[in-house]
Short mmCIF file of C-alpha atoms in Angstrom, two decimals:
data_model
loop_
_atom_site.label_atom_id
_atom_site.label_comp_id
_atom_site.label_asym_id
_atom_site.label_seq_id
_atom_site.Cartn_x
_atom_site.Cartn_y
_atom_site.Cartn_z
CA MET E 1 222.50 57.80 -36.36
CA PRO E 2 222.59 54.07 -36.82
CA ARG E 3 219.51 52.38 -38.33
CA TYR E 4 218.29 49.10 -37.15
CA LYS E 5 216.06 46.46 -38.76
CA LEU E 6 213.98 44.44 -36.46
CA THR E 7 212.08 41.20 -37.28
CA VAL E 8 209.07 41.01 -35.05
CA ASP E 9 206.89 38.28 -33.67
CA TYR E 10 203.63 39.11 -31.99
CA ASP E 11 200.44 37.65 -30.79
CA GLY E 12 197.76 40.13 -32.13
CA ARG E 13 195.04 39.25 -29.62
CA PRO E 14 195.60 42.03 -27.03
CA PHE E 15 196.41 44.78 -29.63
CA VAL E 16 194.36 47.28 -31.66
CA GLY E 17 196.80 46.50 -34.28
CA TRP E 18 200.40 47.30 -35.39
CA GLN E 19 199.91 50.87 -35.59
CA ARG E 20 199.86 53.46 -32.48
CA GLN E 21 196.20 54.55 -31.86
CA ASP E 22 194.41 56.33 -29.22
CA ASN E 23 191.89 53.64 -28.72
CA GLY E 24 194.21 50.86 -27.02
CA PRO E 25 197.66 49.20 -26.82
CA SER E 26 199.54 48.66 -30.22
CA VAL E 27 202.46 46.62 -31.17
CA GLN E 28 204.30 49.77 -32.36
CA GLY E 29 203.49 51.33 -29.01
CA VAL E 30 204.90 48.42 -27.03
CA ILE E 31 208.19 48.65 -29.02
CA GLU E 32 208.61 52.31 -28.78
CA ARG E 33 207.99 52.08 -25.10
CA ALA E 34 210.63 49.57 -24.84
CA VAL E 35 213.06 51.61 -26.81
CA LYS E 36 212.42 54.59 -24.32
CA ALA E 37 212.84 52.23 -21.39
CA PHE E 38 216.09 50.89 -22.63
CA SER E 39 217.78 53.96 -24.20
CA GLY E 40 215.91 56.98 -22.87
CA GLU E 41 215.04 57.79 -26.59
CA THR E 42 211.70 58.86 -27.79
CA VAL E 43 211.27 57.31 -31.24
CA THR E 44 208.87 56.36 -34.05
CA ILE E 45 209.35 53.19 -35.51
CA GLY E 46 208.15 52.26 -39.09
CA GLY E 47 206.67 48.86 -39.92
CA ALA E 48 206.40 47.00 -43.26
CA GLY E 49 202.84 46.16 -42.85
CA ARG E 50 199.93 47.86 -40.70
CA THR E 51 198.22 44.76 -39.40
CA ASP E 52 194.84 45.19 -38.14
CA SER E 53 193.46 44.49 -34.57
CA GLY E 54 193.81 40.73 -33.73
CA VAL E 55 196.10 40.08 -36.66
CA HIS E 56 199.32 38.23 -35.72
CA ALA E 57 202.90 38.36 -37.04
CA THR E 58 205.90 35.84 -37.16
CA GLY E 59 207.96 38.00 -39.42
CA GLN E 60 206.87 41.65 -39.23
CA VAL E 61 209.77 44.00 -40.12
CA ALA E 62 210.28 47.58 -38.61
CA HIS E 63 213.20 49.96 -38.71
CA LEU E 64 214.45 52.08 -35.83
CA ASP E 65 216.95 54.98 -35.52
CA LEU E 66 218.87 55.50 -32.35
CA GLU E 67 221.14 58.39 -31.45
CA LYS E 68 223.65 56.09 -29.60
CA ASP E 69 225.35 53.37 -31.77
CA TRP E 70 224.57 50.19 -29.82
CA PRO E 71 225.67 46.82 -31.00
CA ALA E 72 222.54 45.15 -32.63
CA ALA E 73 222.75 42.26 -30.10
CA THR E 74 222.49 44.74 -27.11
CA VAL E 75 219.46 46.51 -28.73
CA LEU E 76 217.85 42.86 -29.37
CA GLY E 77 218.41 41.79 -25.85
CA ALA E 78 217.11 45.06 -24.30
CA LEU E 79 213.96 45.25 -26.50
CA ASN E 80 212.99 41.89 -25.54
CA PHE E 81 213.61 42.37 -21.98
CA HIS E 82 211.43 45.69 -21.98
CA CYS E 83 208.58 44.15 -24.26
CA LEU E 84 207.68 41.65 -21.53
CA PRO E 85 205.22 40.84 -20.33
CA ASP E 86 203.65 41.94 -23.67
CA PRO E 87 203.52 39.13 -26.41
CA VAL E 88 205.76 40.96 -28.61
CA ALA E 89 209.21 39.35 -29.28
CA ILE E 90 212.16 40.69 -31.49
CA LEU E 91 213.50 37.80 -33.32
CA ALA E 92 216.40 39.53 -35.00
CA CYS E 93 218.04 42.92 -35.08
CA GLU E 94 220.58 44.07 -37.81
CA LYS E 95 222.34 47.32 -38.38
CA MET E 96 221.18 48.65 -41.88
CA HIS E 97 222.33 51.43 -44.27
CA GLU E 98 220.41 54.72 -43.84
CA GLY E 99 218.48 54.04 -47.14
CA PHE E 100 216.81 51.07 -45.49
CA ASP E 101 212.91 51.55 -44.78
CA ALA E 102 211.03 48.74 -43.57
CA ARG E 103 207.92 49.88 -45.71
CA PHE E 104 209.42 51.26 -48.86
CA SER E 105 212.29 49.03 -49.25
CA ALA E 106 210.18 45.85 -49.15
CA ILE E 107 209.56 44.02 -52.45
CA CYS E 108 207.55 41.15 -51.19
CA ARG E 109 205.29 40.53 -48.37
CA HIS E 110 204.02 37.08 -47.45
CA TYR E 111 201.00 36.18 -45.22
CA ARG E 112 199.67 32.89 -43.92
CA TYR E 113 196.07 32.37 -43.01
CA ARG E 114 195.09 29.35 -40.85
CA ILE E 115 191.68 27.75 -40.75
CA VAL E 116 190.99 24.98 -38.25
CA ASN E 117 188.37 22.92 -39.94
CA ARG E 118 186.51 20.81 -37.51
CA LEU E 119 183.26 20.46 -35.67
CA ALA E 120 184.41 20.79 -32.15
CA PRO E 121 185.28 24.35 -30.65
CA LEU E 122 188.81 25.65 -30.80
CA THR E 123 190.75 25.18 -27.55
CA HIS E 124 194.64 25.98 -27.76
CA ASP E 125 193.88 27.73 -31.05
CA LEU E 126 191.36 30.24 -29.95
CA GLY E 127 192.20 33.62 -31.41
CA LEU E 128 195.01 32.06 -33.32
CA ALA E 129 192.87 30.48 -36.14
CA TRP E 130 189.59 30.70 -37.79
CA HIS E 131 187.12 28.09 -36.84
CA VAL E 132 185.11 26.75 -39.80
CA LYS E 133 182.90 23.85 -39.02
CA LYS E 134 181.70 22.53 -42.46
CA PRO E 135 184.27 20.27 -44.27
CA LEU E 136 186.46 22.25 -46.61
CA ASP E 137 187.85 21.11 -49.88
CA ALA E 138 191.39 22.33 -49.98
CA ALA E 139 192.10 21.40 -53.43
CA ALA E 140 189.27 23.30 -54.85
CA MET E 141 190.16 26.48 -52.72
CA HIS E 142 193.58 26.01 -54.11
CA GLU E 143 192.38 25.88 -57.58
CA ALA E 144 190.17 28.89 -57.23
CA ALA E 145 192.97 30.80 -55.41
CA GLN E 146 194.83 30.79 -58.74
CA VAL E 147 192.21 33.30 -60.02
CA PHE E 148 193.87 35.87 -57.86
CA VAL E 149 197.30 35.32 -59.00
CA GLY E 150 198.67 37.96 -61.44
CA HIS E 151 197.92 41.64 -62.03
CA HIS E 152 194.29 42.60 -61.11
CA ASP E 153 192.04 45.43 -59.98
CA PHE E 154 191.25 44.08 -56.46
CA THR E 155 188.28 46.44 -55.79
CA THR E 156 186.16 43.52 -54.61
CA PHE E 157 188.68 42.29 -52.18
CA ARG E 158 189.64 45.73 -50.52
CA HIS E 159 188.07 47.37 -47.44
CA SER E 160 185.76 50.06 -48.24
CA ARG E 161 187.87 52.47 -46.34
CA CYS E 162 191.00 51.20 -47.93
CA GLN E 163 193.33 54.42 -48.51
CA ALA E 164 195.44 53.06 -51.29
CA LYS E 165 195.28 55.25 -54.47
CA SER E 166 194.94 52.39 -56.73
CA PRO E 167 193.15 49.02 -56.46
CA TRP E 168 195.65 47.29 -58.81
CA LYS E 169 197.99 44.80 -57.28
CA THR E 170 200.03 41.94 -58.37
CA LEU E 171 199.67 38.79 -56.57
CA GLU E 172 202.74 36.56 -56.92
CA ALA E 173 201.34 33.22 -55.46
CA PHE E 174 198.46 31.86 -53.58
CA SER E 175 198.53 28.38 -52.31
CA VAL E 176 195.89 26.42 -50.09
CA ARG E 177 196.58 23.00 -48.60
CA ARG E 178 195.34 20.78 -45.93
CA GLU E 179 197.44 19.78 -42.80
CA GLY E 180 195.43 17.54 -40.68
CA GLU E 181 192.51 19.54 -39.35
CA SER E 182 194.05 22.75 -40.51
CA ILE E 183 193.77 24.56 -43.85
CA ILE E 184 196.83 26.70 -44.61
CA ALA E 185 196.54 29.56 -47.16
CA GLU E 186 199.66 31.37 -48.12
CA CYS E 187 199.94 34.36 -50.41
CA SER E 188 202.67 36.65 -51.48
CA SER E 189 202.62 40.17 -53.14
CA ARG E 190 204.75 43.15 -53.17
CA SER E 191 201.91 44.77 -51.28
CA PHE E 192 198.32 44.22 -50.36
CA LEU E 193 195.28 46.28 -50.02
CA HIS E 194 193.51 46.84 -46.67
CA ASN E 195 191.75 43.48 -45.75
CA GLN E 196 192.72 42.10 -49.00
CA VAL E 197 193.79 38.64 -47.66
CA ARG E 198 190.93 38.27 -45.21
CA SER E 199 188.67 39.14 -48.24
CA MET E 200 190.20 36.67 -50.42
CA VAL E 201 190.20 33.88 -47.84
CA GLY E 202 186.70 34.58 -46.83
CA THR E 203 185.66 34.11 -50.40
CA LEU E 204 187.54 30.93 -50.89
CA ARG E 205 185.81 29.46 -47.89
CA LEU E 206 182.67 29.68 -49.99
CA VAL E 207 184.49 27.51 -52.64
CA GLY E 208 185.83 25.10 -50.03
CA GLU E 209 182.13 24.57 -48.63
CA GLY E 210 181.11 23.89 -52.28
CA ARG E 211 178.78 26.96 -52.39
CA TRP E 212 180.94 28.71 -55.15
CA GLY E 213 182.88 27.61 -58.06
CA PRO E 214 186.15 28.96 -59.39
CA GLY E 215 184.02 30.64 -61.98
CA ASP E 216 182.22 32.54 -59.18
CA VAL E 217 185.63 33.79 -57.85
CA ALA E 218 186.55 35.03 -61.23
CA LYS E 219 183.08 36.78 -61.66
CA ALA E 220 183.45 38.57 -58.26
CA LEU E 221 187.07 39.70 -59.18
CA ALA E 222 185.75 40.94 -62.56
CA ALA E 223 182.92 42.68 -60.75
CA CYS E 224 185.26 45.35 -59.14
CA ASN E 225 182.62 45.85 -56.65
CA ARG E 226 183.01 45.38 -52.90
CA GLU E 227 179.49 43.88 -52.69
CA ALA E 228 180.64 40.92 -54.77
CA CYS E 229 183.01 39.73 -52.11
CA GLY E 230 182.32 36.79 -49.71
CA PRO E 231 182.01 37.29 -45.97
CA VAL E 232 185.42 38.62 -44.81
CA ALA E 233 187.58 36.03 -42.72
CA PRO E 234 188.24 37.21 -39.06
CA PRO E 235 191.57 38.59 -38.16
CA ASP E 236 192.41 35.50 -35.90
CA GLY E 237 193.85 33.25 -38.55
CA LEU E 238 196.08 35.93 -40.25
CA TYR E 239 199.82 36.03 -39.76
CA LEU E 240 202.28 38.35 -41.58
CA THR E 241 205.14 35.74 -41.84
CA GLN E 242 207.97 37.39 -43.99
CA VAL E 243 208.97 40.55 -45.80
CA ASP E 244 211.61 40.36 -48.50
CA TYR E 245 213.85 43.33 -49.22
CA ARG E 246 216.18 44.17 -52.19
CA PRO E 247 219.90 44.36 -51.78
CA ALA E 248 221.37 47.49 -50.14
CA GLU E 249 222.95 48.92 -53.38
CA GLU E 250 219.49 48.67 -55.34
CA ASP E 251 217.88 50.05 -52.34
CA ALA E 252 219.71 53.37 -52.22
CA ALA E 253 219.32 53.94 -55.92
CA SER E 254 215.57 52.94 -55.78
CA LEU E 255 214.80 54.93 -52.82
CA ALA E 256 216.41 57.98 -54.23
CA ALA E 257 214.26 57.62 -57.48
CA TYR E 258 211.18 57.02 -55.33
CA ARG E 259 211.92 60.31 -53.41
CA ALA E 260 212.42 61.98 -56.57
CA GLY E 261 208.76 60.98 -57.69
CA LEU E 262 209.98 58.61 -60.34
CA ALA E 263 208.41 55.66 -58.71
CA GLU E 264 205.01 57.05 -59.30
CA ALA E 265 205.55 56.86 -63.12
CA ALA E 266 207.13 53.25 -62.76
CA GLY E 267 204.05 51.68 -61.25
CA GLU E 268 201.19 51.95 -58.92
CA GLU E 269 202.50 49.73 -56.15
CA ALA E 270 205.39 51.49 -54.70
CA ASP E 271 203.56 53.44 -51.90
CA GLU E 272 201.29 50.69 -50.64
CA ALA E 273 202.20 48.68 -47.46
CA VAL E 274 199.01 47.77 -45.75
CA GLY E 275 198.45 44.17 -45.29
CA ASP E 276 195.26 42.81 -43.90
CA MET F 1 172.96 1.98 -19.76
CA PRO F 2 174.98 2.93 -22.63
CA ARG F 3 178.79 3.64 -22.56
CA TYR F 4 180.36 6.43 -24.58
CA LYS F 5 183.95 7.02 -25.51
CA LEU F 6 185.00 10.66 -25.78
CA THR F 7 188.08 11.99 -27.57
CA VAL F 8 188.95 15.21 -25.87
CA ASP F 9 191.12 18.09 -26.74
CA TYR F 10 191.97 20.67 -24.20
CA ASP F 11 194.26 23.73 -23.33
CA GLY F 12 195.65 22.79 -19.88
CA ARG F 13 196.48 26.32 -18.89
CA PRO F 14 193.56 27.15 -16.71
CA PHE F 15 193.16 23.81 -15.14
CA VAL F 16 194.79 21.93 -12.04
CA GLY F 17 194.92 18.93 -14.21
CA TRP F 18 192.64 16.41 -15.77
CA GLN F 19 191.47 15.11 -12.51
CA ARG F 20 188.76 16.67 -10.29
CA GLN F 21 190.39 18.16 -7.27
CA ASP F 22 189.33 20.63 -4.49
CA ASN F 23 192.02 23.36 -5.34
CA GLY F 24 190.61 24.59 -8.62
CA PRO F 25 188.97 23.70 -11.89
CA SER F 26 189.75 20.50 -13.77
CA VAL F 27 188.97 19.23 -17.27
CA GLN F 28 187.05 16.09 -15.68
CA GLY F 29 184.99 18.66 -13.76
CA VAL F 30 184.15 20.71 -16.75
CA ILE F 31 182.94 17.62 -18.75
CA GLU F 32 180.98 16.26 -15.85
CA ARG F 33 179.31 19.60 -15.32
CA ALA F 34 178.42 19.61 -19.03
CA VAL F 35 176.99 16.22 -18.74
CA LYS F 36 174.81 17.45 -15.83
CA ALA F 37 173.72 20.66 -17.73
CA PHE F 38 172.77 18.49 -20.88
CA SER F 39 171.30 15.43 -19.39
CA GLY F 40 170.65 16.24 -15.81
CA GLU F 41 172.57 13.29 -14.80
CA THR F 42 175.46 13.15 -12.30
CA VAL F 43 178.18 11.20 -13.51
CA THR F 44 181.93 10.39 -12.92
CA ILE F 45 183.94 9.97 -16.14
CA GLY F 46 187.25 7.91 -16.37
CA GLY F 47 190.17 9.26 -18.45
CA ALA F 48 192.98 7.44 -19.99
CA GLY F 49 195.64 9.59 -18.55
CA ARG F 50 195.75 11.95 -15.45
CA THR F 51 197.39 14.91 -16.93
CA ASP F 52 198.94 17.33 -14.46
CA SER F 53 198.23 21.04 -14.20
CA GLY F 54 199.15 23.00 -17.37
CA VAL F 55 199.51 19.86 -19.48
CA HIS F 56 197.38 19.83 -22.70
CA ALA F 57 195.71 17.17 -24.82
CA THR F 58 194.64 16.91 -28.42
CA GLY F 59 193.47 13.14 -27.93
CA GLN F 60 192.65 12.30 -24.28
CA VAL F 61 190.24 9.65 -24.10
CA ALA F 62 187.39 9.27 -21.49
CA HIS F 63 184.35 7.14 -21.11
CA LEU F 64 180.96 8.12 -19.69
CA ASP F 65 177.79 6.18 -18.79
CA LEU F 66 174.42 7.68 -19.33
CA GLU F 67 171.10 6.40 -18.06
CA LYS F 68 169.34 7.51 -21.30
CA ASP F 69 170.36 6.14 -24.66
CA TRP F 70 171.18 9.18 -26.78
CA PRO F 71 172.54 9.24 -30.01
CA ALA F 72 176.32 9.71 -30.04
CA ALA F 73 176.17 12.72 -32.21
CA THR F 74 173.62 14.38 -29.80
CA VAL F 75 175.99 13.84 -26.92
CA LEU F 76 178.93 15.22 -28.86
CA GLY F 77 176.96 18.53 -29.88
CA ALA F 78 175.51 18.85 -26.29
CA LEU F 79 178.84 18.41 -24.43
CA ASN F 80 180.76 20.84 -26.84
CA PHE F 81 178.07 23.29 -26.31
CA HIS F 82 177.93 23.03 -22.52
CA CYS F 83 181.75 22.98 -22.16
CA LEU F 84 182.02 26.44 -23.57
CA PRO F 85 183.60 28.87 -22.52
CA ASP F 86 186.13 26.55 -21.13
CA PRO F 87 188.89 25.49 -23.43
CA VAL F 88 187.69 21.79 -23.42
CA ALA F 89 186.31 20.16 -26.78
CA ILE F 90 184.95 16.82 -27.54
CA LEU F 91 186.59 15.80 -30.92
CA ALA F 92 184.63 12.39 -31.18
CA CYS F 93 181.83 10.58 -29.42
CA GLU F 94 181.16 6.76 -30.06
CA LYS F 95 179.07 4.28 -28.32
CA MET F 96 181.06 1.42 -26.86
CA HIS F 97 180.58 -2.04 -25.47
CA GLU F 98 180.21 -2.07 -21.73
CA GLY F 99 183.58 -3.59 -21.29
CA PHE F 100 185.47 -0.51 -22.72
CA ASP F 101 187.41 1.35 -20.06
CA ALA F 102 189.32 4.53 -21.20
CA ARG F 103 192.08 3.70 -18.59
CA PHE F 104 192.36 -0.26 -18.58
CA SER F 105 191.46 -0.99 -22.19
CA ALA F 106 194.26 1.36 -23.54
CA ILE F 107 197.05 -0.62 -25.14
CA CYS F 108 199.24 2.49 -26.00
CA ARG F 109 199.64 6.17 -25.10
CA HIS F 110 201.16 8.60 -27.22
CA TYR F 111 202.65 12.02 -25.90
CA ARG F 112 204.17 14.96 -27.82
CA TYR F 113 206.47 17.40 -26.22
CA ARG F 114 207.13 20.83 -27.94
CA ILE F 115 210.07 22.98 -27.20
CA VAL F 116 210.52 26.30 -28.90
CA ASN F 117 214.15 26.84 -29.33
CA ARG F 118 215.02 30.59 -29.87
CA LEU F 119 216.57 33.50 -28.11
CA ALA F 120 213.39 35.56 -28.20
CA PRO F 121 210.57 35.14 -25.75
CA LEU F 122 207.43 33.19 -26.69
CA THR F 123 204.40 35.12 -27.94
CA HIS F 124 201.66 32.94 -29.58
CA ASP F 125 203.04 29.78 -27.86
CA LEU F 126 203.24 31.16 -24.31
CA GLY F 127 202.14 28.13 -21.99
CA LEU F 128 201.90 25.97 -24.92
CA ALA F 129 205.49 25.15 -25.39
CA TRP F 130 208.71 25.13 -23.37
CA HIS F 131 210.98 28.04 -24.33
CA VAL F 132 214.71 26.96 -24.32
CA LYS F 133 217.04 29.51 -25.38
CA LYS F 134 220.34 27.67 -25.90
CA PRO F 135 220.67 26.04 -29.35
CA LEU F 136 219.66 22.45 -29.16
CA ASP F 137 220.97 19.57 -31.32
CA ALA F 138 217.79 17.48 -32.20
CA ALA F 139 219.91 14.69 -33.75
CA ALA F 140 221.91 14.36 -30.51
CA MET F 141 218.57 14.30 -28.64
CA HIS F 142 217.15 11.86 -30.78
CA GLU F 143 220.23 9.39 -30.46
CA ALA F 144 220.14 9.82 -26.60
CA ALA F 145 216.37 9.16 -26.64
CA GLN F 146 216.86 5.52 -27.87
CA VAL F 147 218.39 4.77 -24.48
CA PHE F 148 214.88 4.93 -23.06
CA VAL F 149 213.42 2.57 -25.69
CA GLY F 150 212.57 -0.88 -24.37
CA HIS F 151 211.90 -2.31 -20.98
CA HIS F 152 213.56 -0.57 -18.06
CA ASP F 153 213.26 0.54 -14.46
CA PHE F 154 212.46 4.14 -14.84
CA THR F 155 213.04 5.05 -11.21
CA THR F 156 215.20 8.03 -12.11
CA PHE F 157 212.48 9.36 -14.44
CA ARG F 158 209.43 9.27 -12.22
CA HIS F 159 208.10 11.77 -9.77
CA SER F 160 209.08 11.21 -6.11
CA ARG F 161 205.39 11.03 -5.24
CA CYS F 162 204.56 8.57 -8.26
CA GLN F 163 202.14 5.86 -6.96
CA ALA F 164 202.63 3.24 -9.52
CA LYS F 165 203.64 -0.05 -7.84
CA SER F 166 206.57 -0.77 -10.08
CA PRO F 167 208.99 1.50 -11.84
CA TRP F 168 209.19 -0.88 -14.71
CA LYS F 169 207.80 0.32 -18.17
CA THR F 170 208.36 -0.50 -21.82
CA LEU F 171 208.84 2.33 -23.96
CA GLU F 172 207.83 1.50 -27.43
CA ALA F 173 209.36 4.51 -29.27
CA PHE F 174 210.92 7.90 -28.77
CA SER F 175 211.73 10.28 -31.54
CA VAL F 176 213.04 13.90 -31.46
CA ARG F 177 213.15 16.19 -34.56
CA ARG F 178 213.57 19.75 -35.39
CA GLU F 179 210.71 21.62 -37.24
CA GLY F 180 211.95 25.15 -37.88
CA GLU F 181 212.45 26.76 -34.33
CA SER F 182 210.55 23.79 -32.65
CA ILE F 183 211.91 20.72 -31.31
CA ILE F 184 209.31 18.04 -31.31
CA ALA F 185 209.79 14.97 -28.99
CA GLU F 186 207.29 12.01 -29.43
CA CYS F 187 206.92 9.08 -27.39
CA SER F 188 204.73 5.96 -26.96
CA SER F 189 204.23 3.36 -24.22
CA ARG F 190 201.34 1.30 -22.94
CA SER F 191 201.58 3.52 -19.85
CA PHE F 192 203.83 6.03 -18.19
CA LEU F 193 204.91 6.94 -14.72
CA HIS F 194 204.02 10.16 -13.14
CA ASN F 195 206.23 12.90 -14.66
CA GLN F 196 207.91 10.34 -16.82
CA VAL F 197 207.72 12.29 -20.06
CA ARG F 198 208.69 15.60 -18.51
CA SER F 199 211.52 14.05 -16.62
CA MET F 200 212.98 12.35 -19.97
CA VAL F 201 212.70 15.44 -22.08
CA GLY F 202 214.25 17.60 -19.40
CA THR F 203 217.26 15.23 -19.27
CA LEU F 204 217.33 15.16 -23.17
CA ARG F 205 217.68 18.97 -22.97
CA LEU F 206 220.93 18.48 -21.41
CA VAL F 207 222.02 16.32 -24.20
CA GLY F 208 220.73 18.83 -26.73
CA GLU F 209 222.70 21.57 -25.27
CA GLY F 210 225.98 19.56 -25.25
CA ARG F 211 226.18 19.33 -21.48
CA TRP F 212 225.42 15.59 -21.43
CA GLY F 213 226.27 12.70 -23.93
CA PRO F 214 224.13 9.62 -24.56
CA GLY F 215 226.27 7.68 -22.17
CA ASP F 216 225.15 9.99 -19.44
CA VAL F 217 221.46 9.44 -20.10
CA ALA F 218 222.27 5.64 -20.01
CA LYS F 219 224.07 6.15 -16.61
CA ALA F 220 221.22 8.17 -15.24
CA LEU F 221 218.74 5.42 -16.29
CA ALA F 222 220.90 2.67 -14.80
CA ALA F 223 221.27 4.57 -11.60
CA CYS F 224 217.51 4.04 -10.70
CA ASN F 225 217.71 7.23 -8.51
CA ARG F 226 215.62 10.13 -8.89
CA GLU F 227 218.47 12.43 -8.05
CA ALA F 228 220.20 11.40 -11.35
CA CYS F 229 217.41 12.90 -13.39
CA GLY F 230 217.95 16.25 -15.20
CA PRO F 231 215.70 19.13 -14.56
CA VAL F 232 212.13 18.19 -15.23
CA ALA F 233 210.61 19.93 -18.27
CA PRO F 234 207.58 22.33 -17.38
CA PRO F 235 203.97 21.20 -18.35
CA ASP F 236 203.64 23.73 -20.86
CA GLY F 237 204.88 21.80 -23.84
CA LEU F 238 203.24 18.32 -23.05
CA TYR F 239 200.30 17.05 -24.93
CA LEU F 240 198.61 13.77 -24.68
CA THR F 241 197.91 13.19 -28.36
CA GLN F 242 196.63 9.77 -28.86
CA VAL F 243 195.44 6.57 -27.06
CA ASP F 244 195.11 3.28 -28.79
CA TYR F 245 192.66 0.54 -27.69
CA ARG F 246 192.50 -3.25 -28.47
CA PRO F 247 189.49 -4.51 -30.47
CA ALA F 248 186.29 -5.03 -28.73
CA GLU F 249 186.28 -8.82 -28.62
CA GLU F 250 189.80 -8.90 -26.97
CA ASP F 251 188.86 -6.09 -24.67
CA ALA F 252 185.83 -8.10 -23.21
CA ALA F 253 188.16 -11.17 -22.62
CA SER F 254 191.20 -9.16 -21.32
CA LEU F 255 189.13 -7.10 -18.96
CA ALA F 256 187.43 -10.18 -17.55
CA ALA F 257 191.04 -11.68 -16.93
CA TYR F 258 192.27 -8.50 -15.36
CA ARG F 259 189.34 -8.39 -13.02
CA ALA F 260 190.14 -11.83 -12.07
CA GLY F 261 193.53 -10.68 -11.00
CA LEU F 262 195.35 -12.64 -13.76
CA ALA F 263 196.84 -9.47 -15.33
CA GLU F 264 198.85 -8.86 -12.43
CA ALA F 265 200.75 -12.16 -13.07
CA ALA F 266 200.90 -11.16 -16.75
CA GLY F 267 202.81 -7.98 -16.22
CA GLU F 268 203.48 -4.97 -14.13
CA GLU F 269 201.90 -2.40 -16.40
CA ALA F 270 198.33 -3.24 -16.48
CA ASP F 271 197.24 -0.82 -13.72
CA GLU F 272 199.13 2.27 -14.72
CA ALA F 273 197.47 5.15 -16.62
CA VAL F 274 199.18 8.29 -15.38
CA GLY F 275 201.07 10.14 -18.01
CA ASP F 276 203.01 13.18 -17.42
#
């Protein structure tokens, strides 16, 4: 039974999120329906990140098992054909070893958050960026963002209904820069808590507007209290841009170890894969 | 009677184009309705470029006369409020001398055309870029684009119903570059013929795909025959990004000369302002 890795790009606006739910169309549902239409097979696909309603992706990753051994290029073309007219596109399809798991094999997830910082309402970017009217100081936001980098208890920056066992995460990098009227924030971590990126970006906005200093961000992080978080940024500006995986040989060994429960001892981050 | 210069950004998808028409909503109509709602005045606004249906702008310029002498910031805020929920935004509003004319005072118009060059269907960019599946060679397109730079008879690259008196135009610059999966073409001219940018970009696509060489573009230009043009690019990827104006003092003198008919002798480009 071949396993395929799909790299997925989608416009999150019409969806209740990545994950199949009863209350509306999901990205997962669109792809599973496309698989059914193309191959006749009823499948459940696993994604690297459970993006929320309205959150976008340019590099979400999912895996898919099919009974029949189709060439990867055939699967790619057929899924793109059957996903239409929904705004979901498969950018790449590769055959993988059976140990590959889009969620558990991931070693780093990358998110981008885009703010359009101008007085005038959004036009082309409506739903695709967060509109902030007050002038933002990107350099101050970047400096404050460094407070988040490293191994921290992110209780302040997780959704109150976040289901992760532990609030500890290791943020690898967090950069904020201005590009014309856009403010681009990019952050990378093995995994994120629910609403973590949007909570951090919403808080950095207070710094960009001059209402908070970097010291206030450090205090909010140290508080380990959801109420210390700034107003959470809307889903509109958030994009899951890339997921990194370990090489296949490490994957097999690591997955076996994980399944044997050893990963639990090795760290708190192995089982988390939510991302916004 | 104060005259205001408006810098306008819009998503062209829902509109029949910039210009007010009987067959559907126009950008001009949205702004004129916003002026009426805000000031009670019935006005006709003049734009720098008559963008076609589905063509976008990030820097269209229009001028507006009002009876009452409002502060520019008030006009800006009120128009943005009353343009909602249409995807039309006023980026800037300035009071101008009465000789300023968005169309006739313009000395250079800048257009950007964006192609998304990938196999997978578009998601976020649907209607905001041209989707070309075959790999494009941006360097070859750039080289071929230089054929268009300078003073030429652009009969091959104008709409068959283009109303300009002369097909001669002077293209100041034309660059094509790759940015990830996007191909960005930018060109500048005092004025353009109807469909000129889309005709040139559609022809350069043949070069990018390797079907035409730069010599074929030169031949098509020299043919001065609409049938020598490649398939015209769709409106989706076209943006009017900027319009440059001469200083106010030159403007007054030049406008007087133009109105006296002297401009006609000075060159064939003074009265053209269409742009896509």
